PDB file of C-alpha atoms in Angstrom:
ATOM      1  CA  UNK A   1      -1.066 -84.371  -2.867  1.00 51.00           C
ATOM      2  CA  UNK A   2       1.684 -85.665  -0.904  1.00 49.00           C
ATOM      3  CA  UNK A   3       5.105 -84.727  -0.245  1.00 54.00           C
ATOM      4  CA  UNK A   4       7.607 -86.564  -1.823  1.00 50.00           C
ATOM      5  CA  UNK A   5       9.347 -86.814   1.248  1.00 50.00           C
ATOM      6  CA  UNK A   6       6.311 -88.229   3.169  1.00 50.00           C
ATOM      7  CA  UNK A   7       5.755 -90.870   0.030  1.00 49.00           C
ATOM      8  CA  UNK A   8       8.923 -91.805   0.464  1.00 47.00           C
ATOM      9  CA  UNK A   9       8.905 -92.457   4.662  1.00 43.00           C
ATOM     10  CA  UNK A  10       5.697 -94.085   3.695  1.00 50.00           C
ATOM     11  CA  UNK A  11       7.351 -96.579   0.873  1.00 49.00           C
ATOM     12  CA  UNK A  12      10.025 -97.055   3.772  1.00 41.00           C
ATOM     13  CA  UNK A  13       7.596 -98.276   6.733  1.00 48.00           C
ATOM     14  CA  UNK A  14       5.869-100.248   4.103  1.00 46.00           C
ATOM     15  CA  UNK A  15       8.777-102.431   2.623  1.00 42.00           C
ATOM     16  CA  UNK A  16       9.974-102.617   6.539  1.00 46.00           C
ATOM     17  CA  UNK A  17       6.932-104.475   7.879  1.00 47.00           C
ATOM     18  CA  UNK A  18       6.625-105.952   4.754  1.00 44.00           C
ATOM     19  CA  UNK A  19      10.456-107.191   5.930  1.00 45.00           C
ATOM     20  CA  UNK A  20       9.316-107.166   9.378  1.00 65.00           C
ATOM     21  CA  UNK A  21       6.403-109.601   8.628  1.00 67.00           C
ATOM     22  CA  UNK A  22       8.398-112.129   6.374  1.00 63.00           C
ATOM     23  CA  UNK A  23      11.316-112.111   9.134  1.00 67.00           C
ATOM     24  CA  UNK A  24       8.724-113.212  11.675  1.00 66.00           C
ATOM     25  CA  UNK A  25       6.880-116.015   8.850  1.00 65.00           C
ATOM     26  CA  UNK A  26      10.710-117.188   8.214  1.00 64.00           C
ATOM     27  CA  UNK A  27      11.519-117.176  12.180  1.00 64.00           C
ATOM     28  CA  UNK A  28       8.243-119.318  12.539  1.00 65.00           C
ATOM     29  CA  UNK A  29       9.145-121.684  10.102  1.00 63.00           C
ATOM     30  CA  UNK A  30      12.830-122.227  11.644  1.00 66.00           C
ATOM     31  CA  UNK A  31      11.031-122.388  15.354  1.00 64.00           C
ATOM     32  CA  UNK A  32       8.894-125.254  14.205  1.00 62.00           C
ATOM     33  CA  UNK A  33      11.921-127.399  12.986  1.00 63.00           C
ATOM     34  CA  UNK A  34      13.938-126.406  15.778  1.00 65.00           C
ATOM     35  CA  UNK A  35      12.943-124.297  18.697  1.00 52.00           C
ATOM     36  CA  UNK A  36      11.081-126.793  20.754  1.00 58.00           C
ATOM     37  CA  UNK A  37      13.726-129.056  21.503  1.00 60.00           C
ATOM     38  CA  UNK A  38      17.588-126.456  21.463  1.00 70.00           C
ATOM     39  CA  UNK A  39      18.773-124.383  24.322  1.00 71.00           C
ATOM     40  CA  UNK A  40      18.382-120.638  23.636  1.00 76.00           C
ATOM     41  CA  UNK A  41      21.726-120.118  22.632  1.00 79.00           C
ATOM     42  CA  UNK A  42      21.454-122.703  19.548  1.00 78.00           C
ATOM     43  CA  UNK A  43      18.151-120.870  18.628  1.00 75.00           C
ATOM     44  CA  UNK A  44      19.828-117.794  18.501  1.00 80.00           C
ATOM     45  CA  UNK A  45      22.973-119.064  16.619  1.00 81.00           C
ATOM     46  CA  UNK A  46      20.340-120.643  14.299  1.00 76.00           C
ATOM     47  CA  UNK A  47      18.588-117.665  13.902  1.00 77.00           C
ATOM     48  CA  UNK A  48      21.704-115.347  13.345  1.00 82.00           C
ATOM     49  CA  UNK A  49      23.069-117.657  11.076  1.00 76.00           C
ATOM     50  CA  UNK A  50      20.246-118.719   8.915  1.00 78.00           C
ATOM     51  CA  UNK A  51      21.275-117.039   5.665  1.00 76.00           C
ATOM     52  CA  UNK A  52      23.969-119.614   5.194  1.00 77.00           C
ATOM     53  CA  UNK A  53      21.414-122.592   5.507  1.00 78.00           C
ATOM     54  CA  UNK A  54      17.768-120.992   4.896  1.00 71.00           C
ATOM     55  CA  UNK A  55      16.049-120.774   1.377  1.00 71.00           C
ATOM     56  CA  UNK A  56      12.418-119.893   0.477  1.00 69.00           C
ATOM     57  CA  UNK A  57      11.678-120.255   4.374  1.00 68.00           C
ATOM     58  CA  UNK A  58      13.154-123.661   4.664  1.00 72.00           C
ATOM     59  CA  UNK A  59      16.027-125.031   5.250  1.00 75.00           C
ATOM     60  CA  UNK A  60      17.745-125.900   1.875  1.00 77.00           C
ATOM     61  CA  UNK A  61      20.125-129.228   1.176  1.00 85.00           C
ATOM     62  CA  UNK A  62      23.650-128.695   2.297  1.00 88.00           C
ATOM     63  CA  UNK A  63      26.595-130.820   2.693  1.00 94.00           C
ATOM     64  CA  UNK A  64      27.889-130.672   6.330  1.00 95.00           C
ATOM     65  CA  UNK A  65      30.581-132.698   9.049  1.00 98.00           C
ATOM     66  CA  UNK A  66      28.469-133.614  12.203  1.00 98.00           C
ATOM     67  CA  UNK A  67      28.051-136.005  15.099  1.00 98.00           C
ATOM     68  CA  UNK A  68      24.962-138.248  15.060  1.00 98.00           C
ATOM     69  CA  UNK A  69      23.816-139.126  18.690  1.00 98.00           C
ATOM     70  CA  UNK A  70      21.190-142.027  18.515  1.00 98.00           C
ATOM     71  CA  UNK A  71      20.011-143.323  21.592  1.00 98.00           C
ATOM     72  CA  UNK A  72      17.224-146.288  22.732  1.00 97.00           C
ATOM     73  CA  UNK A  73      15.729-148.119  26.081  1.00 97.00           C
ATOM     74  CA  UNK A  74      16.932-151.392  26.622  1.00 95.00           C
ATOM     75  CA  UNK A  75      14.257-153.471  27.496  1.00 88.00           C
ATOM     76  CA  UNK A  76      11.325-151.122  26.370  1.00 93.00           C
ATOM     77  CA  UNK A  77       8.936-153.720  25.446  1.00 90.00           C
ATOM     78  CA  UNK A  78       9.039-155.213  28.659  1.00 89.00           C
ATOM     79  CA  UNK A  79       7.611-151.652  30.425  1.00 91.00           C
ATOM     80  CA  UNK A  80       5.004-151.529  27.879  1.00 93.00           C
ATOM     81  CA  UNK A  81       4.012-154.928  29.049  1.00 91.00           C
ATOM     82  CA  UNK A  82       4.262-153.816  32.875  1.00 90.00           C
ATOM     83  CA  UNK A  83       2.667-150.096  32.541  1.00 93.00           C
ATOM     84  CA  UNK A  84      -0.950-149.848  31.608  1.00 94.00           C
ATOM     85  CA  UNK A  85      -1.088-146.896  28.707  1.00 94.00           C
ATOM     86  CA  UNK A  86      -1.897-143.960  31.425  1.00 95.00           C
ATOM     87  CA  UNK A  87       1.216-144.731  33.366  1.00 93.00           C
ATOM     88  CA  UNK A  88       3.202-145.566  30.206  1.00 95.00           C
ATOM     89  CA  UNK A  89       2.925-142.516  28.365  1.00 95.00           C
ATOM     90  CA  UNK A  90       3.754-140.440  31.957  1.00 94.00           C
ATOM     91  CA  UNK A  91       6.205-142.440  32.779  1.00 95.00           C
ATOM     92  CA  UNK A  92       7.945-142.318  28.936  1.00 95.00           C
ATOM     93  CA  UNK A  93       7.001-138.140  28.613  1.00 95.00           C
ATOM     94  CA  UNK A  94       9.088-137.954  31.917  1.00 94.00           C
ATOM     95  CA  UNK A  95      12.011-139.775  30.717  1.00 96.00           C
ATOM     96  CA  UNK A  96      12.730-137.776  27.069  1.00 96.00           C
ATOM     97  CA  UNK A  97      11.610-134.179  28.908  1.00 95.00           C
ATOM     98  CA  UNK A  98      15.046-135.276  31.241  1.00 96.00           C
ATOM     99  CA  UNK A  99      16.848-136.489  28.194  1.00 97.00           C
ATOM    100  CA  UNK A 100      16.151-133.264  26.306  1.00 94.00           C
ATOM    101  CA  UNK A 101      17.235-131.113  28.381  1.00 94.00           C
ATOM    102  CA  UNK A 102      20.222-133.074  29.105  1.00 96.00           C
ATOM    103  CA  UNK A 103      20.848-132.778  24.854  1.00 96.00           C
ATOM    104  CA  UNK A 104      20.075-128.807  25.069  1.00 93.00           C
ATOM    105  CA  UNK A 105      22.447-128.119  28.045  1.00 94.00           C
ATOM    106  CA  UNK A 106      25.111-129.690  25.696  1.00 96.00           C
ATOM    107  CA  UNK A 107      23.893-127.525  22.513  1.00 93.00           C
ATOM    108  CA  UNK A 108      22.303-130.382  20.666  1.00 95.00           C
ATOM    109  CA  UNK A 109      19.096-130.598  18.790  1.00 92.00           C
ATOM    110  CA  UNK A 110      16.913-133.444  19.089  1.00 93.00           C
ATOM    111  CA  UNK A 111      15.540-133.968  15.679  1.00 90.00           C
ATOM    112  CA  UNK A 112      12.850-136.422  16.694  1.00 90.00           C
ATOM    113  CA  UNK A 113      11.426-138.989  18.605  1.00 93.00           C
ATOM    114  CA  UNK A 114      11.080-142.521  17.476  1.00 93.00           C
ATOM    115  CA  UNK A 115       8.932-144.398  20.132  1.00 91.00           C
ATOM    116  CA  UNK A 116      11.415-144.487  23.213  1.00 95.00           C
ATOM    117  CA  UNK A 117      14.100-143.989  20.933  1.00 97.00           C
ATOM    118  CA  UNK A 118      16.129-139.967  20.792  1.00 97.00           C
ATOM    119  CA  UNK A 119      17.874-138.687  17.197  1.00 96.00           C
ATOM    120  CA  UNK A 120      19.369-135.618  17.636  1.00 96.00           C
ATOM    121  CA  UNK A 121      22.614-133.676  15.806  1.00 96.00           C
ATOM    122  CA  UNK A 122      25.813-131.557  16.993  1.00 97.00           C
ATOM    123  CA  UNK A 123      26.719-129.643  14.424  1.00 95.00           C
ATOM    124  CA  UNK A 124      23.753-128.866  12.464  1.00 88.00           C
ATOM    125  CA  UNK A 125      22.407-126.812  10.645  1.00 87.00           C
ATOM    126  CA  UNK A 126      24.916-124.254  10.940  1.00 87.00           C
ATOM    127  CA  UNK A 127      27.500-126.215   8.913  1.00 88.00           C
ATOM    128  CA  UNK A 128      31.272-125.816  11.155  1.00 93.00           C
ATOM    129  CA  UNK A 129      34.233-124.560   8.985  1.00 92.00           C
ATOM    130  CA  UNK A 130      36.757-126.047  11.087  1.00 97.00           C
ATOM    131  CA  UNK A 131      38.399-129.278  12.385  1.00 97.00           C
ATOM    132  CA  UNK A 132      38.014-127.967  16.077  1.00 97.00           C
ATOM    133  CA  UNK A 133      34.585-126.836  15.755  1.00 97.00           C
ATOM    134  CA  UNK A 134      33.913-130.562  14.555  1.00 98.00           C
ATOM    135  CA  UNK A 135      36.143-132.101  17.181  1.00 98.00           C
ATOM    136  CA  UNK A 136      34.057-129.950  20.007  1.00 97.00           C
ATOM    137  CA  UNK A 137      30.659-131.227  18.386  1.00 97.00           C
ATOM    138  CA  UNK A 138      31.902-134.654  18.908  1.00 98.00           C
ATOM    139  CA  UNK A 139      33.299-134.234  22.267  1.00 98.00           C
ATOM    140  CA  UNK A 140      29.875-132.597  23.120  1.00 97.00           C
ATOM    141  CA  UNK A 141      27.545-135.205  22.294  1.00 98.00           C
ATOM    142  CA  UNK A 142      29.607-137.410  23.803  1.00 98.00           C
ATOM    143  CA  UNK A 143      29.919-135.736  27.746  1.00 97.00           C
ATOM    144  CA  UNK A 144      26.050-135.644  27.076  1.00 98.00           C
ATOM    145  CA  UNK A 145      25.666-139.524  26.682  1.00 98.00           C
ATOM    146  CA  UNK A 146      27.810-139.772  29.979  1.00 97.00           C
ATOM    147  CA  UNK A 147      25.378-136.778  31.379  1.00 97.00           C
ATOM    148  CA  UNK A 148      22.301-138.695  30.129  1.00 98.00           C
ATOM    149  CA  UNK A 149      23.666-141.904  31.872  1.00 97.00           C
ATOM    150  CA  UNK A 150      23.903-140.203  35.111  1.00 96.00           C
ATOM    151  CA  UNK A 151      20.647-138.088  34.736  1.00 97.00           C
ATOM    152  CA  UNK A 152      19.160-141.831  34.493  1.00 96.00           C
ATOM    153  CA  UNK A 153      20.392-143.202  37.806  1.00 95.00           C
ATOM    154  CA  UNK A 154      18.571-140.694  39.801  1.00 95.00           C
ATOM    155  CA  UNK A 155      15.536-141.236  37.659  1.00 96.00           C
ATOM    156  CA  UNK A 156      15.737-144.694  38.334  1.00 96.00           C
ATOM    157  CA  UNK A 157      16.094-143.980  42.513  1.00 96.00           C
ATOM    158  CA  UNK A 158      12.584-141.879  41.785  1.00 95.00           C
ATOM    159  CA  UNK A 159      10.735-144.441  39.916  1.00 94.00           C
ATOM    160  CA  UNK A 160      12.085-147.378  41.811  1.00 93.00           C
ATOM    161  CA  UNK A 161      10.746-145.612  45.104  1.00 95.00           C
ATOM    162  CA  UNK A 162       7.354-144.915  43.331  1.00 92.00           C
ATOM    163  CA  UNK A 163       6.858-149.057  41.791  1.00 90.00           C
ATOM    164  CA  UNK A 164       7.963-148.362  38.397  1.00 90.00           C
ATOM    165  CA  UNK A 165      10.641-149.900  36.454  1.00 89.00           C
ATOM    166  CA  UNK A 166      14.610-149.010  36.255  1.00 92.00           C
ATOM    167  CA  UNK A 167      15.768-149.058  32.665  1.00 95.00           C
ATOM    168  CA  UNK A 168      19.522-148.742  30.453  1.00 96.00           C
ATOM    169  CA  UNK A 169      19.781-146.918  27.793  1.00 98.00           C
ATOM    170  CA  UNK A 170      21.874-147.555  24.753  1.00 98.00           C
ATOM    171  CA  UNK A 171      23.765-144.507  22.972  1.00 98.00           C
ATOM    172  CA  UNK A 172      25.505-144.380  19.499  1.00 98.00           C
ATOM    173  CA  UNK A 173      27.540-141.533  18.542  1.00 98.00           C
ATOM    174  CA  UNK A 174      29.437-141.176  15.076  1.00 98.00           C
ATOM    175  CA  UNK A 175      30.837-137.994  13.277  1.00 98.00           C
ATOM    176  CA  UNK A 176      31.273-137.622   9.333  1.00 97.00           C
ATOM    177  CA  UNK A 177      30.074-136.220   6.482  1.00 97.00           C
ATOM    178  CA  UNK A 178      25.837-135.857   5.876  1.00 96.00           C
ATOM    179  CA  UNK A 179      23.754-134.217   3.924  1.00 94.00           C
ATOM    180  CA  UNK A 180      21.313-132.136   5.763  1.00 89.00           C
ATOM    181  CA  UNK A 181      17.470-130.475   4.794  1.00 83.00           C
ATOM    182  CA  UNK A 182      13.992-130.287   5.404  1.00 78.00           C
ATOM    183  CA  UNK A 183      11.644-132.805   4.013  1.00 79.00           C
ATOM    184  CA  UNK A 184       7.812-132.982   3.437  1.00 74.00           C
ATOM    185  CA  UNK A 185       5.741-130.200   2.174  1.00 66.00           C
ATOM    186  CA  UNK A 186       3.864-127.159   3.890  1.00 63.00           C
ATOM    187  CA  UNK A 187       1.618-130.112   5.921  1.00 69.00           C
ATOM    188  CA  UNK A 188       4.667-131.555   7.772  1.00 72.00           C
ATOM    189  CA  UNK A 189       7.978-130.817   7.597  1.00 73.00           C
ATOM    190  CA  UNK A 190      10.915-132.104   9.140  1.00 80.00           C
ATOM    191  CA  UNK A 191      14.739-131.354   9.227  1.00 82.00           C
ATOM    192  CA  UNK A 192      16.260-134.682   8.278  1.00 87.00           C
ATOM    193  CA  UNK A 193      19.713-136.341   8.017  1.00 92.00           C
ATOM    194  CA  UNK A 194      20.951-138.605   5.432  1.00 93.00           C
ATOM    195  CA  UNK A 195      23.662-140.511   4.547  1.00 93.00           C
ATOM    196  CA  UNK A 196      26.456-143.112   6.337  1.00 92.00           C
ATOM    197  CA  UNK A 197      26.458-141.126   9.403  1.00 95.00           C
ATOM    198  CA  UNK A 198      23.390-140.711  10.353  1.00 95.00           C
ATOM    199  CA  UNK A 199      22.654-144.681   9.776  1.00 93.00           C
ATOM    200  CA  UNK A 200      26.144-145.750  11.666  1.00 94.00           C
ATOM    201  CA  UNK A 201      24.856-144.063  15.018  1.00 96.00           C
ATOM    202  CA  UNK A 202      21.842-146.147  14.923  1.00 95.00           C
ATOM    203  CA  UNK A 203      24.281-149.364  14.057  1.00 93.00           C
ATOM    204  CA  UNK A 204      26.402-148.388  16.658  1.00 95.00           C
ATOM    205  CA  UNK A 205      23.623-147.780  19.281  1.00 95.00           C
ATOM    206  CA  UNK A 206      22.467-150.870  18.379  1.00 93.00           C
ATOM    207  CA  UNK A 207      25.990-152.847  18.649  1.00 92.00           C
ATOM    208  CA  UNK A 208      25.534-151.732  22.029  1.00 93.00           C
ATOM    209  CA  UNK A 209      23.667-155.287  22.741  1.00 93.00           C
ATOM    210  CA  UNK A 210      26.933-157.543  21.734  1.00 92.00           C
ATOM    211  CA  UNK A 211      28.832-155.540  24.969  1.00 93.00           C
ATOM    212  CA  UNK A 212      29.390-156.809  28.068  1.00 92.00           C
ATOM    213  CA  UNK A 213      30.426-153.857  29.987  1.00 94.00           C
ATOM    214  CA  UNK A 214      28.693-150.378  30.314  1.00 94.00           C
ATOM    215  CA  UNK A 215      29.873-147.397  30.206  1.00 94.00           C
ATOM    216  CA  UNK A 216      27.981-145.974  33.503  1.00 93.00           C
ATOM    217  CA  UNK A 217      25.662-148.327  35.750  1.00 92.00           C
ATOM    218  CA  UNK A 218      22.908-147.536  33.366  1.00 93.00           C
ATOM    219  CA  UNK A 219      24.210-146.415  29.922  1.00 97.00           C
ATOM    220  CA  UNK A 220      26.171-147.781  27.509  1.00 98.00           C
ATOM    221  CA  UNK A 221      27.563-145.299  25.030  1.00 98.00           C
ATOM    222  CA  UNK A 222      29.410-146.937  22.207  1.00 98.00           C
ATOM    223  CA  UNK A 223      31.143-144.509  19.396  1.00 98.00           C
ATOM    224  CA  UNK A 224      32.897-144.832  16.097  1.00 97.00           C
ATOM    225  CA  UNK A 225      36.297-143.993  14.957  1.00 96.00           C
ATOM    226  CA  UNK A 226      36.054-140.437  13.879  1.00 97.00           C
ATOM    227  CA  UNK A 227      34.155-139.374  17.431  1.00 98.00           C
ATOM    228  CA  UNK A 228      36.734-141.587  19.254  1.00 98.00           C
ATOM    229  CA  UNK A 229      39.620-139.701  17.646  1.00 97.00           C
ATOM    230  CA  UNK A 230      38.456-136.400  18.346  1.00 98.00           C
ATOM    231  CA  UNK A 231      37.461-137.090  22.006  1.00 97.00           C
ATOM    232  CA  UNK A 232      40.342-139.650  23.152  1.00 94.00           C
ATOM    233  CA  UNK A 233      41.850-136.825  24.875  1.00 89.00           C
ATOM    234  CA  UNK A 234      39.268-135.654  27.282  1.00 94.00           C
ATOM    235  CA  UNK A 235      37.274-139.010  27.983  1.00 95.00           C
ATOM    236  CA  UNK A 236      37.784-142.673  28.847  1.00 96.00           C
ATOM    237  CA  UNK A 237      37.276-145.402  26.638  1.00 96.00           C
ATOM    238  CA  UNK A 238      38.103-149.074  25.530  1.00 96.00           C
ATOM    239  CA  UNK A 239      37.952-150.633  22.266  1.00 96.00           C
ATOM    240  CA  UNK A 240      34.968-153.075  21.437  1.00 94.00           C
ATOM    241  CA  UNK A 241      35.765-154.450  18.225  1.00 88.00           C
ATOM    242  CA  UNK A 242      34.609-153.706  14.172  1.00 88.00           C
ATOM    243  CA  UNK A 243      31.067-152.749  12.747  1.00 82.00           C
ATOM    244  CA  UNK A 244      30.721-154.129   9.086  1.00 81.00           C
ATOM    245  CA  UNK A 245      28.991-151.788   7.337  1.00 69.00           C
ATOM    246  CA  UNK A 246      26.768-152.747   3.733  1.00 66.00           C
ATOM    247  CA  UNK A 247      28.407-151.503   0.551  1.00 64.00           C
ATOM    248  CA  UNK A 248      31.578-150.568   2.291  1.00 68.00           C
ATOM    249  CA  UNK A 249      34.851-152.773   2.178  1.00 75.00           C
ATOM    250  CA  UNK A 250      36.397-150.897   5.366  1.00 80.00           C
ATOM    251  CA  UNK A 251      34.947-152.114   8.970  1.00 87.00           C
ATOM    252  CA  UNK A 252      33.525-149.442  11.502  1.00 88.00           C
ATOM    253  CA  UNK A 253      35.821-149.593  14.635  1.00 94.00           C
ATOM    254  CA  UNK A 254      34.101-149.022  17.950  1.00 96.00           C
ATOM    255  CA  UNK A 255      34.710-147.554  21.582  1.00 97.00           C
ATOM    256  CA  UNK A 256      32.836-147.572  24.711  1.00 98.00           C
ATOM    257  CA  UNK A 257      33.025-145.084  26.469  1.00 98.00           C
ATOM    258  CA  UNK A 258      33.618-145.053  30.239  1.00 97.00           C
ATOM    259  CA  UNK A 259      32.037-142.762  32.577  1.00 95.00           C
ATOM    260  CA  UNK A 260      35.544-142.663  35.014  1.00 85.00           C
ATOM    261  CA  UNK A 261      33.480-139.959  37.189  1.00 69.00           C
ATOM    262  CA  UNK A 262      30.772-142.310  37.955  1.00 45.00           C
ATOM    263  CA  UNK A 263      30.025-145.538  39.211  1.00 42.00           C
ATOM    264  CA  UNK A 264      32.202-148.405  39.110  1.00 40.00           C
ATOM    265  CA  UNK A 265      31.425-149.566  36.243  1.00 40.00           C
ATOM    266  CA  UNK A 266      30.311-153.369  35.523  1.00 42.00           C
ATOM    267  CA  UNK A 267      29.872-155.894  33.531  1.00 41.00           C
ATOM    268  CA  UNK A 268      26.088-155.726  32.585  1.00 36.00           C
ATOM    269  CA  UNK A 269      25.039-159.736  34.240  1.00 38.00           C
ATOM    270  CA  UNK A 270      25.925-157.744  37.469  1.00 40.00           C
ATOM    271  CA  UNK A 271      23.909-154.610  36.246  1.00 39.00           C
ATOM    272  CA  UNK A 272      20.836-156.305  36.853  1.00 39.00           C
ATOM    273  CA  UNK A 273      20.193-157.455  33.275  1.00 41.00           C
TER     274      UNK A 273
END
């Protein structure tokens, strides 16, 4: 028979790799949404944090204030026609692996990849609890646009020196209310945003084609009216008109953003577009 003392060390080591073995399935789970694409100190934050977020092993809907960073190739179409598909898919993997890292060295996450095109959230899903933590999402996904633009011209001095195109990217970057949570089923899962937000970033990215100036030689970063307010501060920027938005009565307004640090920067005829 044993001793009730040894039962009872025995019940304890049990329930803790029972513990130990549902942290680990639960750290998995998070790792797959996440992991592949944040800096370690996001993972960890994530990780520490995930009992205000996680449910069931997934992360549950919540309500949240974050910047939206949406970002695109100009001209994309036009390197699929010049690249055979070896060379294209090389040439692409090279340009998001930069990209990336330029989003985790500014503690973003990059949600997903859509063709050439980069989603990815400051401010998620560890929801902020103040108007400062907001204000230094915003101003972080910003100086990453402006670090993506420059990151670009020295890719473009490598591929122009090896035959292969130059490109611009577009960026749009708006902060406000989402809602925030994992969708799909134990097949695929992903860690989605939705609401105004989310869609205004890609609107804004895409009003990015109506402006005549760029923010760096090869970047145009173009921002809404909460990101511009809580960045107008620490970066330079010039006002490029309203963004109607369905269903609402009130207009979007717009910045661009100007890399002062960089380039000179031009009007994009003299860009080479």
């Amino acid at each position: 028979m044993m001793a009730p003392s040894a039962a009872w060390l025995g019940g304890i080591a049990a329930m803790t790799a029972h513990l130990s073995l549902k942290e680990r399935a639960d750290r998995r789970s998070l790792m797959q949404l996440f992991a592949n694409h944040v800096s370690q100190p996001v993972a960890d934050e994530i990780w520490r944090e995930r009992a205000t977020f996680l449910a069931g092993g997934r992360p549950r809907p919540q309500e949240l204030t974050a910047t939206v960073f949406f970002s695109d190739i100009e001209g994309f179409t036009t390197v699929c026609e010049a690249l055979e598909p070896e060379p294209l898919i090389l040439w692409l993997e090279g340009y998001l692996d930069a990209m990336v890292r330029v989003v985790a060295a500014h503690d973003g996450i990059v949600l997903r990849f859509i063709g050439d095109a980069i989603l990815a959230v400051f401010g998620a899903p560890v929801a902020r609890t103040t108007q400062a933590e907001i204000d230094a999402d915003a101003e972080r996904a910003v100086r990453c646009a402006i670090q993506m633009g420059r990151e670009l011209r020295e890719l473009n001095k490598r591929w122009q020196a090896e035959g292969l195109p130059a490109i611009g990217i577009r960026v749009g970057i708006h902060t406000g209310p989402l809602v925030a949570g994992s969708l799909g089923g134990l097949r695929h899962m992903e860690y989605s945003l939705l609401g105004d937000t989310a869609n205004t970033a890609a609107r804004l990215e895409a009003l990015g084609k109506t402006v005549s100036m760029r923010s760096s030689p090869h970047c145009r970063i173009v921002i809404g009216e909460p990101t511009w307010t809580a960045v107008q501060g620490t970066v330079a920027g010039l006002p490029v008109g309203e963004m109607a938005l369905k269903g609402k009565r009130k207009a979007v307004r717009a910045w661009l953003v100007l890399d002062r640090e960089g380039e000179e920067v031009r009007p994009a005829a003299e860009a080479g577009e």
